[in-house]
Short mmCIF file of C-alpha atoms in Angstrom, two decimals:
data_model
loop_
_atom_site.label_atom_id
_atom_site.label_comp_id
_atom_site.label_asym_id
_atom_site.label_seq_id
_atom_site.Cartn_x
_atom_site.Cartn_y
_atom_site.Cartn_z
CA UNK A 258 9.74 23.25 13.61
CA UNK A 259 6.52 25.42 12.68
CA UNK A 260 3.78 23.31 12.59
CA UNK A 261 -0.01 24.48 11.41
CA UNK A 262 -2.96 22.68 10.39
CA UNK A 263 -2.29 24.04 6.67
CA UNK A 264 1.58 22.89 6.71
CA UNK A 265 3.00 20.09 8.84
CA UNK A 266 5.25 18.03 6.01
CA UNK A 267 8.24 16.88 6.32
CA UNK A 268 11.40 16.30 4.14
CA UNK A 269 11.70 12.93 2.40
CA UNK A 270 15.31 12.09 1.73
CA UNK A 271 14.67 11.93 -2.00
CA UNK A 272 13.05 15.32 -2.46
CA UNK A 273 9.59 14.49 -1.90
CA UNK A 274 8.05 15.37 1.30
CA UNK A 275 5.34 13.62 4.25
CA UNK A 276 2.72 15.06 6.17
CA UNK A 277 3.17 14.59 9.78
CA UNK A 278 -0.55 13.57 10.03
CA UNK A 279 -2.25 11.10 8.45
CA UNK A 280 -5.19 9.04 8.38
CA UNK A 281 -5.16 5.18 8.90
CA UNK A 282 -7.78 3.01 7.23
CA UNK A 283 -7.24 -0.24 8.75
CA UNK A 284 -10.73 -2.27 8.53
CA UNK A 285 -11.87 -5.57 9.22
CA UNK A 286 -13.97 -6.06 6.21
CA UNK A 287 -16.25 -8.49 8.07
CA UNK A 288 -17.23 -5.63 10.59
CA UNK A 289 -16.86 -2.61 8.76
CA UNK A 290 -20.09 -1.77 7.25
CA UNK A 291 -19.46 -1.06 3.32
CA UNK A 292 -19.42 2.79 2.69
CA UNK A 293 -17.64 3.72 6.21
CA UNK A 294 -14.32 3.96 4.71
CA UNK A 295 -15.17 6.30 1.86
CA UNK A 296 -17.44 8.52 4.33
CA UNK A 297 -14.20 8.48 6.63
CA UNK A 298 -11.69 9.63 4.14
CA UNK A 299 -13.99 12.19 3.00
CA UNK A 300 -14.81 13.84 6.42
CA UNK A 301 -10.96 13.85 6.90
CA UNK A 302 -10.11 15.50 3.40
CA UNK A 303 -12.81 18.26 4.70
CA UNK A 304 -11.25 18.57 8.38
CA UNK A 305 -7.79 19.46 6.46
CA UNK A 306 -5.85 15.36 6.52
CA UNK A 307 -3.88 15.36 3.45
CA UNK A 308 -1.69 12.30 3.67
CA UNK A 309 -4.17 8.86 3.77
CA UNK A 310 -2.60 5.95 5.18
CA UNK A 311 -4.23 2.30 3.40
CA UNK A 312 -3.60 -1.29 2.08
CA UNK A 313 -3.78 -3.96 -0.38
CA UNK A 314 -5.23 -6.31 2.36
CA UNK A 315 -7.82 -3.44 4.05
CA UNK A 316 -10.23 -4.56 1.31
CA UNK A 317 -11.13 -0.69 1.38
CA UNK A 318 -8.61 0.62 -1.55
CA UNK A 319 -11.41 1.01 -3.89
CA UNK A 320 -13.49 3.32 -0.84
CA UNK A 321 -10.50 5.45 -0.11
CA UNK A 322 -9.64 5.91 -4.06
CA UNK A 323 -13.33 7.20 -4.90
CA UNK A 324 -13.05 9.62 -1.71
CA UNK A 325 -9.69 10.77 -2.83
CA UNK A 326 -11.62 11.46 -6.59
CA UNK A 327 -14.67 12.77 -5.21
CA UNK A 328 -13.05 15.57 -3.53
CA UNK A 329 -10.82 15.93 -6.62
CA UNK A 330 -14.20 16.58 -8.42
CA UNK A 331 -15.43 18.74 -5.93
CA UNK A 332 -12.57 20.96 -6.39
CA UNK A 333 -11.67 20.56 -2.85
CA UNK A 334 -8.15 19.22 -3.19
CA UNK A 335 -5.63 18.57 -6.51
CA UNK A 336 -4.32 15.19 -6.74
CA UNK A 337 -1.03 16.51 -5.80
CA UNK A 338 -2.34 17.69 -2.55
CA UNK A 339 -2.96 13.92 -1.29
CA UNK A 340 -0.09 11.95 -0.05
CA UNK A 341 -1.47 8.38 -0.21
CA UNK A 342 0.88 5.20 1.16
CA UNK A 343 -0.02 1.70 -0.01
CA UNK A 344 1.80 -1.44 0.60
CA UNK A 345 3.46 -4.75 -0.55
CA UNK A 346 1.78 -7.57 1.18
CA UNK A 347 4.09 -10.55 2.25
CA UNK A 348 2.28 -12.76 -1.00
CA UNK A 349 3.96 -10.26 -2.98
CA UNK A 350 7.81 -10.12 -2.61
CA UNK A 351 9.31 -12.31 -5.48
CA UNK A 352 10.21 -9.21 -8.07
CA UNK A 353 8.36 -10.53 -10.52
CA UNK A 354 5.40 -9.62 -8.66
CA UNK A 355 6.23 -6.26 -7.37
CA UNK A 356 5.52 -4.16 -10.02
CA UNK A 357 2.10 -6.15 -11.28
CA UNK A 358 0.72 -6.05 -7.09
CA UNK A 359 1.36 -2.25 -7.30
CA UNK A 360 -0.37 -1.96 -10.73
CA UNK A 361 -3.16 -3.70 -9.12
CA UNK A 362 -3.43 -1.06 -6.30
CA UNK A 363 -3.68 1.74 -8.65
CA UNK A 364 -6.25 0.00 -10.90
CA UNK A 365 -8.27 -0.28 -7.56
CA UNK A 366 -7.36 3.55 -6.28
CA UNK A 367 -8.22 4.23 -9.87
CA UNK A 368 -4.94 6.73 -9.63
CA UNK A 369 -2.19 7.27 -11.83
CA UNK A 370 0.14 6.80 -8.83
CA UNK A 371 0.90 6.50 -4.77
CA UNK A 372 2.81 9.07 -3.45
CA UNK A 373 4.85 6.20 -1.59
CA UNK A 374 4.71 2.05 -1.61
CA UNK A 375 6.46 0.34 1.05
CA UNK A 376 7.08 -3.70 1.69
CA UNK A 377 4.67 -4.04 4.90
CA UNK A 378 6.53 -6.94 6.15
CA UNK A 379 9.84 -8.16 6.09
CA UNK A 380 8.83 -11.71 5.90
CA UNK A 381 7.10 -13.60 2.96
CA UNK A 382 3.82 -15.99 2.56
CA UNK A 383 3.63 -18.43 -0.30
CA UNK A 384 2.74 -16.30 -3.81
CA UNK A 385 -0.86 -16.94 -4.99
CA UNK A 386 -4.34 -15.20 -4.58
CA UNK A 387 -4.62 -16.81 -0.98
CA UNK A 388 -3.89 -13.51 1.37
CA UNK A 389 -2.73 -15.72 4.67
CA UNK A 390 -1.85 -19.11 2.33
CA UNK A 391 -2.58 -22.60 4.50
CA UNK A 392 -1.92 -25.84 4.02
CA UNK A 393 -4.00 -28.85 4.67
CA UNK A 394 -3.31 -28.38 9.06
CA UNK A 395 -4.35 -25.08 8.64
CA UNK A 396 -0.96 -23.57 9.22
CA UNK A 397 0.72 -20.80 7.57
CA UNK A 398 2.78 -21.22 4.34
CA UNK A 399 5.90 -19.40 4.67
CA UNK A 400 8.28 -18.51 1.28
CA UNK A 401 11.58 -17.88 1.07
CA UNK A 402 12.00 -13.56 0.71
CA UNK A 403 15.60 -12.14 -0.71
CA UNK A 404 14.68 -8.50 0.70
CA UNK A 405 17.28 -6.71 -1.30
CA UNK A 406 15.80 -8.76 -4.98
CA UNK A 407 12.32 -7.26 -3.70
CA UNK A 408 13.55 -3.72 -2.86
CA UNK A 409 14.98 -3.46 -6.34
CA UNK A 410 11.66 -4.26 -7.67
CA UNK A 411 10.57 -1.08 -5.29
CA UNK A 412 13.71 0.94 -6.87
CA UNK A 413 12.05 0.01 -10.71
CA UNK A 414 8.35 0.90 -9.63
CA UNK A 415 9.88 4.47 -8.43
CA UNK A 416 11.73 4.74 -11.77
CA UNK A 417 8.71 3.95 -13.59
CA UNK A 418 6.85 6.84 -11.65
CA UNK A 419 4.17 4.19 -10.20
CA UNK A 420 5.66 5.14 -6.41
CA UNK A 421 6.68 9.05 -5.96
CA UNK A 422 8.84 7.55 -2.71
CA UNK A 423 9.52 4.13 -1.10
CA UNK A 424 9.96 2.83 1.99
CA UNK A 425 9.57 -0.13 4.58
CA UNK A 426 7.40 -1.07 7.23
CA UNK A 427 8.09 -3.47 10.64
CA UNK A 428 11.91 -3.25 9.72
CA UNK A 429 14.71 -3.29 12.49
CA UNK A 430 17.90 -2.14 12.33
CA UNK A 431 19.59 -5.31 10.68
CA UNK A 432 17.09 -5.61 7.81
CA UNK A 433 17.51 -1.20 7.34
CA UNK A 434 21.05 -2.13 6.87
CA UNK A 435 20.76 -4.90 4.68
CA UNK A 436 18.71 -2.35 2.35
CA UNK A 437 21.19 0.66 3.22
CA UNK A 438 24.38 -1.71 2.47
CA UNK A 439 23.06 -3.62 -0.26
CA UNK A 440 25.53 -3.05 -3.31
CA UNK A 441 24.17 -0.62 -6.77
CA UNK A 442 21.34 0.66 -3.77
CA UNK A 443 19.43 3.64 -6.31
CA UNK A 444 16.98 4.51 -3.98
CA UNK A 445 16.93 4.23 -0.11
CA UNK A 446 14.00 3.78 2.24
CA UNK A 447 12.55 7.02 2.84
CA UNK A 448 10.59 5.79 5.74
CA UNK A 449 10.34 2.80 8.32
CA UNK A 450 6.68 2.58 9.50
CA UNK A 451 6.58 1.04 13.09
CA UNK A 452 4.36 1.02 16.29
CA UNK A 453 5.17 4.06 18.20
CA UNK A 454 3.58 5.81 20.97
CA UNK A 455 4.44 6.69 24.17
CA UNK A 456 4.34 3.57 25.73
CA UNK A 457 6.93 2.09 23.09
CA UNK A 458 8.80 5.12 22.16
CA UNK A 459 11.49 3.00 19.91
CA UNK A 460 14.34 5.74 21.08
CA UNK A 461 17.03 3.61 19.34
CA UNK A 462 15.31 2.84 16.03
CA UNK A 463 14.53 6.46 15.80
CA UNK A 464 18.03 7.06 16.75
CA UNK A 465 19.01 4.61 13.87
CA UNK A 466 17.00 6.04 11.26
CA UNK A 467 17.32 10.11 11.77
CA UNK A 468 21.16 8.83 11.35
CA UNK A 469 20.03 8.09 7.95
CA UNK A 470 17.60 10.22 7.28
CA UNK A 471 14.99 7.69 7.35
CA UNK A 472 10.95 8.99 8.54
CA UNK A 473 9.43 6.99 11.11
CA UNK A 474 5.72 6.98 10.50
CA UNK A 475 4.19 5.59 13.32
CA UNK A 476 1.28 3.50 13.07
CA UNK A 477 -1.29 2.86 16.10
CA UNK A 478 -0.17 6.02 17.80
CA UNK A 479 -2.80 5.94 20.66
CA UNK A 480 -2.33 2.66 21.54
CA UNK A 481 -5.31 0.71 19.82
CA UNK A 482 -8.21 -1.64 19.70
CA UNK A 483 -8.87 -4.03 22.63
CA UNK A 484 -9.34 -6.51 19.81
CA UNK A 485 -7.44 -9.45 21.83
CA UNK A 486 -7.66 -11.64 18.19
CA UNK A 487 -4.18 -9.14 17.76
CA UNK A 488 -3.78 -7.05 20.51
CA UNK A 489 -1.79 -7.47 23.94
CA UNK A 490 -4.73 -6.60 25.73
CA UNK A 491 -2.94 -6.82 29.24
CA UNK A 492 -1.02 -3.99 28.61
CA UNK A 493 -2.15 -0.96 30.41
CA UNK A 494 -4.88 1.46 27.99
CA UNK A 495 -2.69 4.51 26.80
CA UNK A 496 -5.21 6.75 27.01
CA UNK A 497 -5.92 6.30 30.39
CA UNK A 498 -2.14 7.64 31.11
CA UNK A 499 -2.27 10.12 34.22
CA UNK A 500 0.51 12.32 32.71
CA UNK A 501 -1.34 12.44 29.59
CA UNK A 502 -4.40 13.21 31.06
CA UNK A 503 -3.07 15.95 32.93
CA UNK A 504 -1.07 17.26 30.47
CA UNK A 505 -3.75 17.40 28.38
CA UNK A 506 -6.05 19.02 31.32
CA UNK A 507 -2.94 21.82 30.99
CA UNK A 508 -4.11 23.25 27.18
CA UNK A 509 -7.53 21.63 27.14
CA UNK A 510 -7.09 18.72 25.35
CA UNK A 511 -7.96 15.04 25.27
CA UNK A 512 -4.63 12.55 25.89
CA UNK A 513 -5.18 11.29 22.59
CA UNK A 514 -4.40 15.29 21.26
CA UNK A 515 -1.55 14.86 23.99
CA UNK A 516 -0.14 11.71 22.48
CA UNK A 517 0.04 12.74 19.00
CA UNK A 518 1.25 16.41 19.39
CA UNK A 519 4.29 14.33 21.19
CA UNK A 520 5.71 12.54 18.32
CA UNK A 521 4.73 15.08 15.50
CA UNK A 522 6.95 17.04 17.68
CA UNK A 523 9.84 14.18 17.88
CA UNK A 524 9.50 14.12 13.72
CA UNK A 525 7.13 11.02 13.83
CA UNK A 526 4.38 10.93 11.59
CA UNK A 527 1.55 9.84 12.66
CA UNK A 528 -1.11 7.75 10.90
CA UNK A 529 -4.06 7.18 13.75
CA UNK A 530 -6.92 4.95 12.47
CA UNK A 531 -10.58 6.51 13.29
CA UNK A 532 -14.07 5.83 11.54
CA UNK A 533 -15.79 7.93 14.11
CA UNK A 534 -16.19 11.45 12.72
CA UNK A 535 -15.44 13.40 15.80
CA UNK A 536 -12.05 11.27 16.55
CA UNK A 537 -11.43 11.75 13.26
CA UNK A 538 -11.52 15.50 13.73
CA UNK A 539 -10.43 15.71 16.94
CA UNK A 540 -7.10 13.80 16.05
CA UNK A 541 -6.35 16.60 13.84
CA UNK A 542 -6.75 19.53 16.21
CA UNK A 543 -3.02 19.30 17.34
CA UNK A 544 -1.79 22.06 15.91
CA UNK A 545 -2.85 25.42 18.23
CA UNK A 546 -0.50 23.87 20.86
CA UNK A 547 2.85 22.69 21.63
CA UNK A 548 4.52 20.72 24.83
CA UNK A 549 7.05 22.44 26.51
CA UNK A 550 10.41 20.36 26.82
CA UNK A 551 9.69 19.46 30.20
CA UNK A 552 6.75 17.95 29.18
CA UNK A 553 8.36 16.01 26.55
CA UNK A 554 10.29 14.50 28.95
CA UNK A 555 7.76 13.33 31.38
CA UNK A 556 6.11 11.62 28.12
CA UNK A 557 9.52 10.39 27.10
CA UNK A 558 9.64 8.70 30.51
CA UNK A 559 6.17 6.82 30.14
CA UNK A 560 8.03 4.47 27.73
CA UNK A 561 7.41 0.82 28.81
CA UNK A 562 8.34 -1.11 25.95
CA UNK A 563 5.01 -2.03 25.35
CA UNK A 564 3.97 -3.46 22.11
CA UNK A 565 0.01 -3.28 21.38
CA UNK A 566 -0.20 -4.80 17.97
CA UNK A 567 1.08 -8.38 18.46
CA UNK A 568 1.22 -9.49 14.64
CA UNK A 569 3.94 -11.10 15.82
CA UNK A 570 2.81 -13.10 19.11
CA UNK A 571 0.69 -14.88 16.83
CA UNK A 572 3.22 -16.28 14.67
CA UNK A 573 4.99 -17.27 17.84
CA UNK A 574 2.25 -19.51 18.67
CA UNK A 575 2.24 -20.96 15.20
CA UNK A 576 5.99 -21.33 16.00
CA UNK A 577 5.63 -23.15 19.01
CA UNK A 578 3.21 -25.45 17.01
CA UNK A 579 5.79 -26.00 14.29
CA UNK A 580 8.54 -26.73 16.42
CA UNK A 581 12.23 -26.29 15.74
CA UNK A 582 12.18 -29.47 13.06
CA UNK A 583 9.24 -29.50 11.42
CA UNK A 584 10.39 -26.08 8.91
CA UNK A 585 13.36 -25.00 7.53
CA UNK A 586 15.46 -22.63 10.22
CA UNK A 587 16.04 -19.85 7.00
CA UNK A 588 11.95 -20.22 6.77
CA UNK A 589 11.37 -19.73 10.45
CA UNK A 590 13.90 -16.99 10.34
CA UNK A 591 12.35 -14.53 8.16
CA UNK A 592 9.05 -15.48 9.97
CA UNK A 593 10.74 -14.30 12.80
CA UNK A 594 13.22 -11.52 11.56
CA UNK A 595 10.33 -8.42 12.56
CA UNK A 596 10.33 -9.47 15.86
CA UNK A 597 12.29 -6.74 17.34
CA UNK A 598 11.89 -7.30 21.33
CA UNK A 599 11.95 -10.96 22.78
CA UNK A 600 13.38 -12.12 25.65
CA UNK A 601 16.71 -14.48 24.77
CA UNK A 602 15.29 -16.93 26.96
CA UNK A 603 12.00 -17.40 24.96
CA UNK A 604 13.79 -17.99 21.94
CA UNK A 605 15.80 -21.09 23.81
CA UNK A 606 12.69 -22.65 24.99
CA UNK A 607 10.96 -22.46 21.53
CA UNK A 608 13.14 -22.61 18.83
CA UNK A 609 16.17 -23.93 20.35
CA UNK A 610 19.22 -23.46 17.78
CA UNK A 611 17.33 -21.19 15.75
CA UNK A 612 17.13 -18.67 18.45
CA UNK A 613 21.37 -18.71 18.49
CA UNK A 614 21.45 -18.13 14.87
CA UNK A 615 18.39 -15.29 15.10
CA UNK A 616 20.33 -13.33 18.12
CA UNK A 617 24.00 -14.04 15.61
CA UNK A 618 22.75 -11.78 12.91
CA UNK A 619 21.01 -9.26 15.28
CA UNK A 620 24.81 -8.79 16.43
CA UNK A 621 22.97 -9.44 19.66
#
């Protein structure tokens, strides 16, 4: 694969096609200063990024839309040079609401369309404007989701022209082949975005979906944040990675450069999240080198399994609270169903026959 700072896309299964590099703009709105995000996207339209990774629930779609139109202005870029990816947040996934949520984005991007929409979650929160719904003990409100009912809601946005591509996002294998199998399918996922990195280099998921031509975009990349509100911040800093480091000592590089040249060159997109205009720039000089096989496989072999972004160890603790009686099992199964690596054992102790019924229609 020829890879250059001008042209690094790849194929999309229905024609359409992904750069390998992208920008993230996840922001906490409450200590992001108003204006970064714009400034960001800018500075990474100028270093060359083409594809802009964003949200519904980044509170920043308005920042990275007037960037994207700026430029467009400017004469710097055509709108058909951007590949932007927006989601479907969990409030979102009873049909109905599909296509309005989506509208919503674009009203807010101020754009005619995203170049791909995917459902961020495969799990659902009660529908209304409340983004993380409560109820009077403060705990999560969880909604029944039918994920094929909402994917053909994704299908009619993409017929409508709203969404160039769709995909899905935190998906395992059983929930890709509910999609995949689900009778009258139109349009597949075109992509599954995930955590990968070399610390959690999801070899069997990748496996899974390269079998059906399904593009892994993988989101915190270098690891991330020590942010312990949502990260497992006991697990060992990526960056800090002796192979990495002295790989990267090899061609002059930072491990960061290191870890992203690695899974552009598996077919991974990658969509690192930087503010800092020098990251931001330095994440995208990746393309004047290339790891030798060899080294691929000494950064194959740093896989620990390690998961940084723990959406989903907070929901076990919610879980725990809730005990096995005091929800629904189908509820506390789709909270559940993204969780793809969990010891058997912890699912005994916490959510007793639910866990049996969880591993059943894993197959595990």
């Amino acid at each position: 694969m020829s890879l250059t700072a001008e042209s690094h896309r790849v194929p999309l299964s229905d024609g359409n096609s992904i750069p390998l590099l992208g920008l993230g703009t996840y922001a906490d709105p409450q200590k992001t200063p108003k204006g970064t995000c714009l400034e960001s996207v800018k500075i990474a339209i100028d270093t060359g990024y083409r594809h802009i990774d964003g949200a519904f629930v980044y509170y920043n779609e308005h920042e990275v839309g007037q960037a994207i139109r700026e430029k467009i202005a400017e004469g710097k870029i055509k709108r058909e040079d951007i590949f932007y990816c927006g989601k479907l947040w969990n409030t979102c996934h009873p049909p109905e609401l599909v296509r309005p949520t989506l509208e919503k984005t674009l009203k807010i991007l101020q754009l005619d369309y995203v170049d791909l929409y995917i459902i961020e979650l495969p799990m659902a929160f009660k529908p209304g404007e409340a983004i993380y719904p409560r109820d009077e003990n403060g705990k999560i409100i969880y909604h029944e989701t039918n994920l094929c009912a909402t994917w053909e809601a994704m299908e009619a946005c993409k017929d409508a022209g709203l969404a160039k591509s769709i995909g899905v996002s935190n998906f395992n294998r059983r929930q890709l082949e509910m999609i995949l199998n689900k009778p009258g399918l139109k349009h597949k996922p075109v992509s599954n975005q995930v955590e990968c990195h070399p610390y959690f280099t999801q070899p069997k998921l990748l496996e899974f979906c390269r079998q059906h031509d399904i593009v892994i975009v993988g989101y915190s990349p270098l690891g991330t944040s020590r942010d312990e509100t949502w990260v497992n911040v006991s697990s060992p800093p990526l960056l800090e990675d002796p192979v990495l480091n002295a790989i990267g000592k090899k061609y002059n590089k930072t491990a960061a450069q290191v870890a992203l040249r690695f899974s552009i060159q598996r077919g991974v997109v990658v969509i690192p999240k930087s503010f800092n205009p020098q990251r931001i720039r330095e994440n995208f000089q990746i393309f004047d080198f290339s790891l030798t096989e060899k080294e691929m496989k000494e950064i194959e072999a740093l896989n620990k399994n390690v998961r940084y972004v723990e959406l989903l160890m907070s929901l076990m603790k919610m879980l725990n609270k809730m005990g096995p009686s005091t929800e629904p099992w189908e509820t506390l199964l789709a909270t559940v169903s993204a969780m793809d690596i969990l010891p058997y054992q912890l699912f005994q102790a916490t959510l007793s026959p639910l866990g049996e019924a969880f591993w059943y229609t894993r197959g595990l």
